[in-house]
Amino acid sequence: MSTVELKPKDLKSNQEVRWCPGCGDYSILNSVQAVLAESGVKKENMCVISGIGCSSRFPYYMGTYGFHSIHGRALAVATGTKAANPDLSVWVATGDGDCMSIGGNHFIHTLRRNLDVKILMFNNQIYGLTKGQYSPTTPKGQVTKTSPYGAIDAPFHPLNLALGAGATFVARTMDTQPKHMQKILKAAAEHKGTAFVEIWQNCVIFNDGAWKEWTTKEVRDDRTIDLVPGEPMLFGKDLEKGLHVECCETSIVGKEEATTWKADTASPVPGFLLAQLDNEPDLPNAIGIFRQVEQPTYDGLITEQIDQVTSKKGKGTLKSLIYTPDAWTVD
Amino acid sequence: MTTEVIRQEDVVIRFVGDSGDGMQITGSQFTDTTAKVGNDLATFPDFPSEIRAPAGTRAGVSGFQIHFSSADIFTPGDGPDVLVAMNAAALIENYKDLKPGGIVIANTGSFTDKDLAKAKLESNPLEDGTLGAFRVIKIDINERVIQALADSPLTKKDVLRCKNFYTLGLMYWLYSRPVEPTLEWLAAKFKSKPELVDANQAALKAGYNAGSIHELFQGRYEVAPQQNVAKGTYRNIMGNEGLALGLVAGAHMADLEVLLGSYPITPATDILQHLAKMKNHGVITMQMEDEIAGICSAIGGSYAGKLGVTTTSGPGMALKSEALGLAVMTELPLVVVNVQRAGPSTGLPTKVEQADLFQSLYGRNGEAPIPVLACSSPADAFDCAVEACRIATQYMTPVILLSDNYIANGSEPWKLPELDKMVHFPVVRPEAGDDPYLPYRRDEKLSRPWAVPGQPGLEHRIGGLEKEHETGNVSHNPENHQMMVEMRLAKVMGIRKTIPTPEPHGNDGDLLVIGWGSTYGAIRSAVEKMSADGMKVAHLHLRHVFPLPEGLPEIFARYKQIVVPELNMGQLARVLQGEYPEFRFKPFDKVQGKPFTAFELREMFTEMLEVVS
C-alpha cells in the first residue's frame, strides 16, 4: 500500500533528543517513526502536536510538521489543525498529567466527536518535567513530592475514561515491547477516527518500575494478556492459558475454553471489564485493542456539511455576502 | 374622517414589556420597516440576563429603543419621546427616562391589582399622578387583541401572545409606516403554522386600524425620509452581524477561509451563530467544549492555513490569555473578538461597559504585545473586522478586536462597501528551495513566513518555548531572548506605518474629546451640537488603540484641554497619560451598565469650557 518510500530516519529532526537516559520515551519515538514511515502517508502530511510535559517534547524530534503547544491543550489545537486540513495525519503526544488532568476536558470531548487523530498517552503515573508530583493516574497511597504521606486521590483508569467518553478505538501497549507497540500503532494509524493508545511508559528518575508488576521479561507472559479482536484471549509463555468472560465475571481457563475477543460489540462493556483487570490480583492485566468500531469522523462531517451547504446555496462570494436581498439603494 | 399629520424630524420610541411579551421582535420589525421607509436610525435593545424572570416583575422587563430621523443621527437617543409599556413593571422601570412632555402608551390590561403587586407597586401609576409630566394614552391591548382574534382557533393564552403585533400595528399607524413588510415577514416566519400567520397578521392589522378608528391620538406623525443621504446601497445591520460579515470578508481579502473556534457567551454568541450559517463561504465553525478550546482550535486552524478566529466576552477572554501568549510566540495570525460586557467576573452580562481595555493590552504573562482595535458602531464593526484580518495576516500576529454589548445588539443603516474599492491583502505562502526553510526569518515588516502542513519541503516545528532567531529552534540563549522580545514588539509597533492618523471632527481650540469604541455616537452627537453652536470643541475617535496611530501629539497640541469619556474607570485616559505625559488627559467615567447620553456629555464638556473661560 505504501506509495511513498520513507525510512524511519527520514522522520528524525536535526534536534538532539533530550530525554533522560533510559527513558521509555525513546522506544516510543522509534516505534512511531517506524510505523509512520511505513504508513504510506507523505511526510509533509504528517503533523505531531503536543502539550506540555516530557512526552510533549516529541514534535521537536520528528522531522515532520509539529506543534508544541501549551499544557493540556494539544487536542484542542489538533482539532483546529485536523478540521482545517483533513488530509493530514495528525498525531498527539501527551502524558497522564497533560491529557487527563489539565487537558481532561479536551480529551473527553475529542473522543465523543471522533476527530480523526491518534492520541498517544505516555502513562508513567507521575509528573516528570516538574520532578515528581502525583498525577491523575498515580495509585492511591503512593508517596511523591506532593503526597509525602501517600496520595489520597483515586486514580483514573484511562481506558475506561476513554470508553465512557465514546471512544471508537482504545488500546494499550508498553514501552518495553516495541513489537507490540508497533502493531498497536499501526492499527491506530489505520483506524478512521480518534485512536486512543495508552502506553505504559517508565520514568526512570521519578517513578521507576511503576509498571514492573506486568512489564518485566520475567512476568509479562503470565501477567499480561494481549487482546486481539477476533482471536481467542490467550496468554502465558506458550499461549497455553485462556481467559473466559461471562459478563461480568472473568476467569482463567484452558486455552480451548478461551473466549474469542470482540472489540466491536454494541456496548463497550466488555472493554470496561477487561480494562480493569488490575483490580483482580489473580488475573493477568490486559494490553492490546479494547475497542475498535467505525463511526463518522468529526472532520469528515465538517467537510460534508460545507460541501452540502455549498452545493445547495452556491459558493459564497464577497458580493453574495454583502449585497443581500434586504439591501436598498439610494440614488 | 381626516386625521392631522404632524411632521417630525426626529423620534425616539421605546417598547417595554415583560421578557415574554416579544418586545425585541416588535422593535426589530419596527426597525426594519423604518429602514425601508428611508429614515436614518439607531437602535438599542435592553434585556435582562435571565431568560424568563418571573412574569410581570421588574426583573423581567425587556426593552427596545429606536431612534429614527430625517437627519443624520449617531445614537439610539438619550431618552424616548414615546414609551410603549406593556405592563406595570415595564412602565415603572422606564418612565423616568421619558423626555418631558413625552407620550406614554400603556396597556391597561396589564395594570390589574395582581400586576401592580408583581411590580411591587402600592398604587396604579396610571392613576396616582406618577405620570403627571407626560401625555398618557390608555388602551386595554389585551382586551382588544381578544376581540380582534375572536374567530381564531388559538387558545386565549396564545391569542394574548399576539398583543405585540397589535401594538406594532398601532405604532405603524401612529408613525405612518407601512404594514406590508411585517405581514410578509410573518408569512415567511411561521410558514409551517398558518394559524399563527393569520392570528399575528390579524392582530397587526387590527392595531393599525385601531389608530384611525378609535381616535386614540390627536393626530398621526410622519418622519420624512432622510434627505441628502449618500448615494449607495444600504442594509440595516446589528453589531455582531457586522463583525461576522467583516470576518468572512476579511478572509476573502486574504484569499483564506475562516476557522472559528468558539464557546457560547453573552453578548458574543450571535457571531458564532451568524458564522455557522456561512458554510458556503468555506467557513468552519466549531462550538468547542470551553473558551480555551475555542482559541486553541483557532490557533491550530491557523497553523494549518486557515484564518483562525475566536469570539468571546470578558470572562472568556480571561480564560484565553495563556493561549494568546502562544499565538504571540508562534506568530500565527489570529483574530480574537471580545464583545465586552460589564464586569468583573460574571458582572452584568447584558449590560454595556468598556472595562476590558487593560485586559486586552496587558492581560498576559511575559512581554506579549498584541494589536488592539475597537469598533465604534454596528456598521464600523464590519470595517474593523476586515482591518483585524489584514493586520493578523500581514503581520503574523494575534489581533484583539473590541466591541461591546451596545454595538453588538444595536443596529443602524450600513452603507455597503463598493466591492471594487475594497483592498485585497492576499497571503503568499513560502516555497521550498534548496536551503532549509527558516520559519522565523523575517521580512521588511518583521513578519515571518507562513508555511503550512501539507507543503512539501517546509516541514518545521513551532511551539510556546522561546524561538531561536530565523531557525525557530528552541533557544534558551539570553541574548536571543532579548532580541526576540524586542523584535516581536518592533513588529507590532511597525503596524503604525499602515494606519491613518485620525482627524478630529469639530472646531479646534478649547476642548478635544477623545473616545474609543461604542461611545462614538454619544460623543459625536454632543460635539456636533456644541460645535454647531460655535464652541471650540472637537471629537477624536480611536480605532487603533494599540499601537496608537502616529501624529497624535500634533493634534493634542491644538487644544487647551483634553477629556476622555469612557465606560470604565479611565483606562484609555491612563494609557494616553503614560504615552504622552506632556499632555493632561482628564478622565470622565461612567460604570452603570448604561451608555453615555449625549446630554450628560454636553453638560460635562460645557462645564469644562466654563471653568477655563
Tab-separated table of N, CA and C in Angstrom, chain A residues 13-15 18 43-47 49 57 59-71 73 75-85 88 102 105-107 109-110 112-113 298 302 305-306 309-310 313-324 326-331, chain B residues 35 229-236 245 248-249 252-253 257 259 277-284 286-290 292-293 296-297 299-301 303-304 306 322-323 326 330 332 382 413-414 416-419 422 451-456 458-465 467 473-474:
chain	number	residue	atom	x	y	z
A	13	SER	N	14.300	14.600	13.230
A	13	SER	CA	14.631	16.009	13.012
A	13	SER	C	16.109	16.200	13.288
A	14	ASN	N	16.604	17.431	13.085
A	14	ASN	CA	18.022	17.691	13.353
A	14	ASN	C	18.261	18.064	14.813
A	15	GLN	N	17.242	17.938	15.638
A	15	GLN	CA	17.400	18.325	17.044
A	15	GLN	C	17.850	17.134	17.897
A	18	ARG	N	16.525	14.945	23.969
A	18	ARG	CA	16.973	15.250	25.336
A	18	ARG	C	16.078	14.654	26.394
A	43	LYS	N	5.355	12.596	3.960
A	43	LYS	CA	5.967	13.254	5.120
A	43	LYS	C	5.344	14.621	5.382
A	44	GLU	N	5.060	15.351	4.299
A	44	GLU	CA	4.519	16.702	4.509
A	44	GLU	C	3.092	16.685	5.048
A	45	ASN	N	2.467	15.519	5.010
A	45	ASN	CA	1.109	15.434	5.568
A	45	ASN	C	1.085	14.902	6.992
A	46	MET	N	2.281	14.685	7.548
A	46	MET	CA	2.324	14.220	8.941
A	46	MET	C	2.464	15.427	9.861
A	47	CYS	N	1.725	15.389	10.949
A	47	CYS	CA	1.775	16.512	11.873
A	47	CYS	C	1.659	15.990	13.297
A	49	ILE	N	1.401	16.940	17.278
A	49	ILE	CA	1.014	18.059	18.150
A	49	ILE	C	1.090	17.592	19.598
A	57	ARG	N	7.730	16.939	24.352
A	57	ARG	CA	8.871	17.368	23.537
A	57	ARG	C	8.923	16.599	22.217
A	59	PRO	N	7.332	16.435	19.340
A	59	PRO	CA	7.346	17.020	17.993
A	59	PRO	C	8.722	17.522	17.573
A	60	TYR	N	9.528	18.005	18.544
A	60	TYR	CA	10.832	18.554	18.183
A	60	TYR	C	11.752	17.482	17.597
A	61	TYR	N	11.442	16.209	17.908
A	61	TYR	CA	12.335	15.142	17.464
A	61	TYR	C	11.833	14.464	16.198
A	62	MET	N	10.730	14.945	15.690
A	62	MET	CA	10.175	14.400	14.451
A	62	MET	C	10.492	15.380	13.313
A	63	GLY	N	10.895	14.833	12.187
A	63	GLY	CA	11.216	15.687	11.036
A	63	GLY	C	9.985	16.089	10.243
A	64	THR	N	8.821	15.955	10.851
A	64	THR	CA	7.550	16.274	10.196
A	64	THR	C	7.115	17.675	10.607
A	65	TYR	N	5.935	18.076	10.213
A	65	TYR	CA	5.344	19.275	10.803
A	65	TYR	C	5.037	18.981	12.269
A	66	GLY	N	5.190	19.985	13.115
A	66	GLY	CA	4.964	19.735	14.537
A	66	GLY	C	4.605	21.003	15.287
A	67	PHE	N	3.871	20.833	16.354
A	67	PHE	CA	3.411	21.980	17.152
A	67	PHE	C	3.450	21.593	18.634
A	68	HIS	N	4.353	22.240	19.362
A	68	HIS	CA	4.478	22.040	20.803
A	68	HIS	C	3.642	23.133	21.464
A	69	SER	N	2.442	22.817	21.866
A	69	SER	CA	1.527	23.881	22.308
A	69	SER	C	1.621	24.112	23.811
A	70	ILE	N	0.522	24.340	24.463
A	70	ILE	CA	0.542	24.650	25.892
A	70	ILE	C	-0.129	23.533	26.688
A	71	HIS	N	0.055	23.601	27.996
A	71	HIS	CA	-0.286	22.473	28.860
A	71	HIS	C	-1.757	22.064	28.740
A	73	ARG	N	-3.541	21.394	26.127
A	73	ARG	CA	-4.358	21.889	25.014
A	73	ARG	C	-4.044	21.250	23.666
A	75	LEU	N	-4.973	18.617	22.211
A	75	LEU	CA	-6.117	18.105	21.451
A	75	LEU	C	-6.980	19.237	20.903
A	76	ALA	N	-7.047	20.340	21.639
A	76	ALA	CA	-7.815	21.486	21.125
A	76	ALA	C	-7.111	22.064	19.899
A	77	VAL	N	-5.793	22.182	19.964
A	77	VAL	CA	-5.035	22.666	18.812
A	77	VAL	C	-5.207	21.684	17.644
A	78	ALA	N	-5.085	20.391	17.967
A	78	ALA	CA	-5.182	19.361	16.921
A	78	ALA	C	-6.561	19.382	16.259
A	79	THR	N	-7.586	19.723	17.031
A	79	THR	CA	-8.939	19.784	16.458
A	79	THR	C	-8.988	20.831	15.347
A	80	GLY	N	-8.368	21.991	15.605
A	80	GLY	CA	-8.346	23.031	14.582
A	80	GLY	C	-7.514	22.621	13.382
A	81	THR	N	-6.381	22.000	13.644
A	81	THR	CA	-5.480	21.621	12.549
A	81	THR	C	-6.131	20.562	11.653
A	82	LYS	N	-6.715	19.550	12.288
A	82	LYS	CA	-7.309	18.468	11.504
A	82	LYS	C	-8.564	18.950	10.763
A	83	ALA	N	-9.357	19.805	11.423
A	83	ALA	CA	-10.550	20.336	10.754
A	83	ALA	C	-10.143	21.199	9.557
A	84	ALA	N	-9.049	21.944	9.731
A	84	ALA	CA	-8.596	22.827	8.662
A	84	ALA	C	-8.098	22.026	7.461
A	85	ASN	N	-7.463	20.910	7.724
A	85	ASN	CA	-6.926	20.097	6.630
A	85	ASN	C	-7.070	18.609	6.958
A	88	LEU	N	-4.378	15.688	6.569
A	88	LEU	CA	-3.210	15.490	7.419
A	88	LEU	C	-3.388	14.259	8.304
A	102	ILE	N	-4.960	18.484	33.392
A	102	ILE	CA	-5.241	19.823	32.857
A	102	ILE	C	-5.961	19.755	31.514
A	105	ASN	N	-10.740	17.882	29.904
A	105	ASN	CA	-11.942	18.289	29.186
A	105	ASN	C	-11.785	18.090	27.677
A	106	HIS	N	-10.647	18.522	27.146
A	106	HIS	CA	-10.433	18.371	25.701
A	106	HIS	C	-10.385	16.891	25.320
A	107	PHE	N	-9.845	16.090	26.242
A	107	PHE	CA	-9.719	14.654	25.982
A	107	PHE	C	-11.098	14.016	25.765
A	109	HIS	N	-13.936	15.377	25.138
A	109	HIS	CA	-14.718	15.953	24.033
A	109	HIS	C	-14.158	15.554	22.661
A	110	THR	N	-12.856	15.395	22.576
A	110	THR	CA	-12.276	14.920	21.310
A	110	THR	C	-12.786	13.509	21.030
A	112	ARG	N	-15.584	12.074	22.097
A	112	ARG	CA	-17.005	11.981	21.738
A	112	ARG	C	-17.252	12.463	20.314
A	113	ARG	N	-16.400	13.377	19.833
A	113	ARG	CA	-16.579	13.865	18.464
A	113	ARG	C	-16.010	12.911	17.424
A	298	TYR	N	-15.423	13.552	13.004
A	298	TYR	CA	-15.801	14.965	13.159
A	298	TYR	C	-15.329	15.779	11.958
A	302	ILE	N	-17.585	17.787	9.161
A	302	ILE	CA	-17.432	19.229	8.894
A	302	ILE	C	-17.352	19.452	7.384
A	305	GLN	N	-20.708	18.766	5.618
A	305	GLN	CA	-21.703	19.843	5.758
A	305	GLN	C	-21.375	21.031	4.871
A	306	ILE	N	-20.091	21.384	4.832
A	306	ILE	CA	-19.693	22.524	3.992
A	306	ILE	C	-20.016	22.210	2.532
A	309	VAL	N	-23.935	22.346	2.011
A	309	VAL	CA	-24.490	23.700	2.009
A	309	VAL	C	-24.022	24.453	0.769
A	310	THR	N	-22.761	24.249	0.396
A	310	THR	CA	-22.222	24.953	-0.771
A	310	THR	C	-22.933	24.511	-2.050
A	313	LYS	N	-26.466	26.228	-1.773
A	313	LYS	CA	-26.545	27.695	-1.857
A	313	LYS	C	-25.630	28.275	-2.920
A	314	GLY	N	-24.695	27.479	-3.419
A	314	GLY	CA	-23.692	28.014	-4.337
A	314	GLY	C	-22.525	28.579	-3.553
A	315	LYS	N	-21.363	28.568	-4.166
A	315	LYS	CA	-20.157	29.052	-3.490
A	315	LYS	C	-20.308	30.523	-3.151
A	316	GLY	N	-20.085	30.865	-1.902
A	316	GLY	CA	-20.254	32.241	-1.457
A	316	GLY	C	-19.185	33.152	-2.046
A	317	THR	N	-19.606	34.342	-2.429
A	317	THR	CA	-18.651	35.336	-2.910
A	317	THR	C	-18.772	36.567	-2.022
A	318	LEU	N	-17.821	37.470	-2.188
A	318	LEU	CA	-17.872	38.713	-1.429
A	318	LEU	C	-19.196	39.432	-1.710
A	319	LYS	N	-19.613	39.387	-2.960
A	319	LYS	CA	-20.833	40.083	-3.341
A	319	LYS	C	-22.058	39.444	-2.679
A	320	SER	N	-22.125	38.116	-2.724
A	320	SER	CA	-23.299	37.461	-2.135
A	320	SER	C	-23.307	37.633	-0.615
A	321	LEU	N	-22.122	37.827	-0.046
A	321	LEU	CA	-22.014	38.023	1.400
A	321	LEU	C	-22.586	39.372	1.825
A	322	ILE	N	-22.214	40.396	1.064
A	322	ILE	CA	-22.518	41.773	1.483
A	322	ILE	C	-23.825	42.282	0.880
A	323	TYR	N	-24.022	42.028	-0.402
A	323	TYR	CA	-25.205	42.553	-1.086
A	323	TYR	C	-26.353	41.553	-1.018
A	324	THR	N	-27.083	41.577	0.075
A	324	THR	CA	-28.168	40.618	0.293
A	324	THR	C	-29.492	41.233	-0.174
A	326	ASP	N	-32.135	42.087	1.245
A	326	ASP	CA	-32.803	43.107	2.066
A	326	ASP	C	-32.163	44.488	1.909
A	327	ALA	N	-31.146	44.602	1.087
A	327	ALA	CA	-30.479	45.899	0.903
A	327	ALA	C	-31.357	46.834	0.069
A	328	TRP	N	-31.180	48.141	0.274
A	328	TRP	CA	-31.910	49.120	-0.536
A	328	TRP	C	-30.925	50.143	-1.082
A	329	THR	N	-31.324	50.776	-2.156
A	329	THR	CA	-30.403	51.685	-2.836
A	329	THR	C	-30.909	53.113	-2.777
A	330	VAL	N	-30.007	54.028	-2.507
A	330	VAL	CA	-30.324	55.463	-2.511
A	330	VAL	C	-29.636	56.066	-3.721
A	331	ASP	N	-30.437	56.655	-4.613
A	331	ASP	CA	-29.853	57.232	-5.832
A	331	ASP	C	-29.627	58.730	-5.676
B	35	ALA	N	-36.198	51.355	8.304
B	35	ALA	CA	-35.054	51.410	7.392
B	35	ALA	C	-35.571	51.482	5.961
B	229	VAL	N	-28.928	61.775	1.705
B	229	VAL	CA	-28.226	60.559	2.094
B	229	VAL	C	-27.223	60.257	1.003
B	230	ALA	N	-26.029	59.836	1.429
B	230	ALA	CA	-25.017	59.493	0.432
B	230	ALA	C	-25.560	58.397	-0.472
B	231	LYS	N	-25.310	58.554	-1.758
B	231	LYS	CA	-25.766	57.558	-2.719
B	231	LYS	C	-25.104	56.223	-2.416
B	232	GLY	N	-25.835	55.179	-2.643
B	232	GLY	CA	-25.232	53.868	-2.417
B	232	GLY	C	-26.272	52.856	-1.999
B	233	THR	N	-25.805	51.668	-1.685
B	233	THR	CA	-26.696	50.600	-1.258
B	233	THR	C	-26.518	50.397	0.240
B	234	TYR	N	-27.637	50.191	0.912
B	234	TYR	CA	-27.615	50.126	2.374
B	234	TYR	C	-28.276	48.837	2.872
B	235	ARG	N	-27.873	48.452	4.070
B	235	ARG	CA	-28.554	47.385	4.800
B	235	ARG	C	-28.644	47.838	6.241
B	236	ASN	N	-29.703	47.409	6.923
B	236	ASN	CA	-29.718	47.662	8.360
B	236	ASN	C	-28.914	46.548	9.012
B	245	LEU	N	-19.812	39.326	9.269
B	245	LEU	CA	-19.636	39.608	7.843
B	245	LEU	C	-18.219	40.118	7.564
B	248	VAL	N	-15.610	37.301	7.539
B	248	VAL	CA	-15.634	36.499	6.311
B	248	VAL	C	-15.113	37.332	5.135
B	249	ALA	N	-15.483	38.615	5.106
B	249	ALA	CA	-14.975	39.488	4.046
B	249	ALA	C	-13.456	39.609	4.149
B	252	HIS	N	-11.912	36.652	2.694
B	252	HIS	CA	-11.937	36.759	1.229
B	252	HIS	C	-10.785	37.647	0.750
B	253	MET	N	-10.555	38.761	1.440
B	253	MET	CA	-9.499	39.704	1.049
B	253	MET	C	-8.119	39.057	1.138
B	257	GLU	N	-9.873	31.111	4.262
B	257	GLU	CA	-11.199	30.791	4.789
B	257	GLU	C	-11.146	30.880	6.311
B	259	LEU	N	-11.729	29.849	10.091
B	259	LEU	CA	-11.993	28.735	11.001
B	259	LEU	C	-12.253	29.344	12.370
B	277	LYS	N	-23.856	29.841	9.801
B	277	LYS	CA	-24.718	29.768	8.620
B	277	LYS	C	-23.930	30.000	7.325
B	278	MET	N	-22.680	30.406	7.452
B	278	MET	CA	-21.935	30.846	6.258
B	278	MET	C	-21.030	29.751	5.707
B	279	LYS	N	-21.476	28.526	5.801
B	279	LYS	CA	-20.634	27.403	5.377
B	279	LYS	C	-20.284	27.466	3.899
B	280	ASN	N	-21.178	28.062	3.093
B	280	ASN	CA	-20.870	28.119	1.653
B	280	ASN	C	-19.755	29.109	1.331
B	281	HIS	N	-19.271	29.822	2.361
B	281	HIS	CA	-18.063	30.624	2.190
B	281	HIS	C	-16.843	29.844	2.682
B	282	GLY	N	-17.032	28.549	2.877
B	282	GLY	CA	-15.929	27.724	3.367
B	282	GLY	C	-15.662	27.916	4.850
B	283	VAL	N	-16.566	28.605	5.542
B	283	VAL	CA	-16.344	28.892	6.963
B	283	VAL	C	-16.540	27.618	7.794
B	284	ILE	N	-15.537	27.312	8.605
B	284	ILE	CA	-15.676	26.210	9.561
B	284	ILE	C	-15.985	26.835	10.917
B	286	MET	N	-16.690	25.747	14.904
B	286	MET	CA	-16.679	24.645	15.861
B	286	MET	C	-17.080	25.194	17.219
B	287	GLN	N	-18.202	24.741	17.713
B	287	GLN	CA	-18.581	25.123	19.079
B	287	GLN	C	-17.828	24.191	20.001
B	288	MET	N	-16.772	24.705	20.600
B	288	MET	CA	-15.855	23.861	21.363
B	288	MET	C	-16.347	23.649	22.788
B	289	GLU	N	-15.599	22.842	23.526
B	289	GLU	CA	-16.025	22.463	24.881
B	289	GLU	C	-15.816	23.575	25.897
B	290	ASP	N	-14.930	24.508	25.608
B	290	ASP	CA	-14.738	25.632	26.530
B	290	ASP	C	-14.009	26.758	25.791
B	292	ILE	N	-11.076	27.956	26.259
B	292	ILE	CA	-9.673	27.652	25.953
B	292	ILE	C	-9.604	26.835	24.671
B	293	ALA	N	-10.489	25.847	24.554
B	293	ALA	CA	-10.521	25.042	23.334
B	293	ALA	C	-10.897	25.918	22.141
B	296	CYS	N	-7.659	27.713	21.219
B	296	CYS	CA	-6.613	26.759	20.809
B	296	CYS	C	-6.962	26.114	19.472
B	297	SER	N	-8.229	25.813	19.248
B	297	SER	CA	-8.591	25.224	17.954
B	297	SER	C	-8.397	26.252	16.840
B	299	ILE	N	-6.100	28.562	16.837
B	299	ILE	CA	-4.649	28.596	16.611
B	299	ILE	C	-4.227	27.381	15.776
B	300	GLY	N	-4.784	26.222	16.116
B	300	GLY	CA	-4.477	25.014	15.335
B	300	GLY	C	-4.928	25.157	13.894
B	301	GLY	N	-6.054	25.841	13.699
B	301	GLY	CA	-6.548	26.078	12.345
B	301	GLY	C	-5.626	27.021	11.585
B	303	TYR	N	-2.479	27.409	12.145
B	303	TYR	CA	-1.250	26.658	11.860
B	303	TYR	C	-1.406	25.886	10.548
B	304	ALA	N	-2.628	25.378	10.323
B	304	ALA	CA	-2.871	24.588	9.112
B	304	ALA	C	-3.350	25.456	7.944
B	306	LYS	N	-5.709	28.186	7.829
B	306	LYS	CA	-6.977	28.924	7.832
B	306	LYS	C	-6.763	30.264	8.534
B	322	GLU	N	-3.637	32.528	28.284
B	322	GLU	CA	-2.415	31.740	28.085
B	322	GLU	C	-2.225	31.429	26.601
B	323	ALA	N	-3.330	31.085	25.948
B	323	ALA	CA	-3.243	30.743	24.531
B	323	ALA	C	-2.918	31.968	23.670
B	326	LEU	N	0.604	32.014	23.421
B	326	LEU	CA	1.079	31.009	22.451
B	326	LEU	C	1.012	31.563	21.030
B	330	THR	N	4.191	31.855	18.667
B	330	THR	CA	4.254	31.103	17.411
B	330	THR	C	4.042	32.024	16.209
B	332	LEU	N	1.398	33.349	14.745
B	332	LEU	CA	0.374	32.893	13.808
B	332	LEU	C	-0.733	33.940	13.757
B	382	PHE	N	-17.975	46.072	10.809
B	382	PHE	CA	-17.563	45.393	9.574
B	382	PHE	C	-16.150	45.818	9.178
B	413	PRO	N	-28.281	51.794	9.791
B	413	PRO	CA	-28.094	51.537	8.360
B	413	PRO	C	-26.601	51.491	8.039
B	414	TRP	N	-26.230	50.539	7.225
B	414	TRP	CA	-24.830	50.340	6.863
B	414	TRP	C	-24.687	50.571	5.370
B	416	LEU	N	-23.096	49.896	2.212
B	416	LEU	CA	-22.290	48.750	1.805
B	416	LEU	C	-21.057	49.209	1.035
B	417	PRO	N	-19.928	48.565	1.287
B	417	PRO	CA	-18.705	48.968	0.584
B	417	PRO	C	-18.808	48.633	-0.904
B	418	GLU	N	-18.190	49.480	-1.711
B	418	GLU	CA	-18.136	49.160	-3.147
B	418	GLU	C	-17.053	48.107	-3.332
B	419	LEU	N	-17.468	46.972	-3.881
B	419	LEU	CA	-16.588	45.803	-3.890
B	419	LEU	C	-15.261	46.070	-4.591
B	422	MET	N	-12.588	47.671	-2.408
B	422	MET	CA	-12.044	47.004	-1.219
B	422	MET	C	-10.627	46.526	-1.511
B	451	ALA	N	4.359	28.933	6.316
B	451	ALA	CA	4.247	27.642	5.634
B	451	ALA	C	3.271	26.783	6.417
B	452	VAL	N	2.516	25.954	5.716
B	452	VAL	CA	1.504	25.163	6.419
B	452	VAL	C	1.673	23.672	6.135
B	453	PRO	N	1.295	22.838	7.104
B	453	PRO	CA	1.368	21.388	6.903
B	453	PRO	C	0.707	21.009	5.582
B	454	GLY	N	1.337	20.092	4.893
B	454	GLY	CA	0.862	19.718	3.568
B	454	GLY	C	1.792	20.253	2.490
B	455	GLN	N	2.595	21.284	2.828
B	455	GLN	CA	3.555	21.823	1.857
B	455	GLN	C	4.843	21.018	1.960
B	456	PRO	N	5.245	20.318	0.870
B	456	PRO	CA	6.456	19.502	0.950
B	456	PRO	C	7.707	20.356	1.080
B	458	LEU	N	8.886	21.971	3.556
B	458	LEU	CA	8.883	23.083	4.515
B	458	LEU	C	8.558	22.610	5.933
B	459	GLU	N	8.712	21.300	6.168
B	459	GLU	CA	8.381	20.748	7.482
B	459	GLU	C	9.157	21.501	8.560
B	460	HIS	N	8.459	21.922	9.588
B	460	HIS	CA	9.107	22.652	10.672
B	460	HIS	C	8.286	22.499	11.937
B	461	ARG	N	8.890	22.839	13.057
B	461	ARG	CA	8.221	22.736	14.344
B	461	ARG	C	8.106	24.117	14.965
B	462	ILE	N	6.939	24.394	15.540
B	462	ILE	CA	6.786	25.638	16.302
B	462	ILE	C	6.229	25.285	17.676
B	463	GLY	N	6.216	26.255	18.556
B	463	GLY	CA	5.681	25.989	19.890
B	463	GLY	C	5.857	27.168	20.809
B	464	GLY	N	5.512	26.956	22.062
B	464	GLY	CA	5.490	28.044	23.028
B	464	GLY	C	6.833	28.354	23.667
B	465	LEU	N	7.829	27.494	23.471
B	465	LEU	CA	9.160	27.799	24.010
B	465	LEU	C	9.805	28.894	23.160
B	467	LYS	N	11.968	30.964	20.751
B	467	LYS	CA	12.489	30.545	19.455
B	467	LYS	C	13.844	31.171	19.195
B	473	ASN	N	14.272	27.150	16.136
B	473	ASN	CA	14.569	26.079	17.097
B	473	ASN	C	14.426	26.605	18.516
B	474	VAL	N	14.211	25.687	19.455
B	474	VAL	CA	14.123	26.094	20.855
B	474	VAL	C	15.449	26.725	21.266
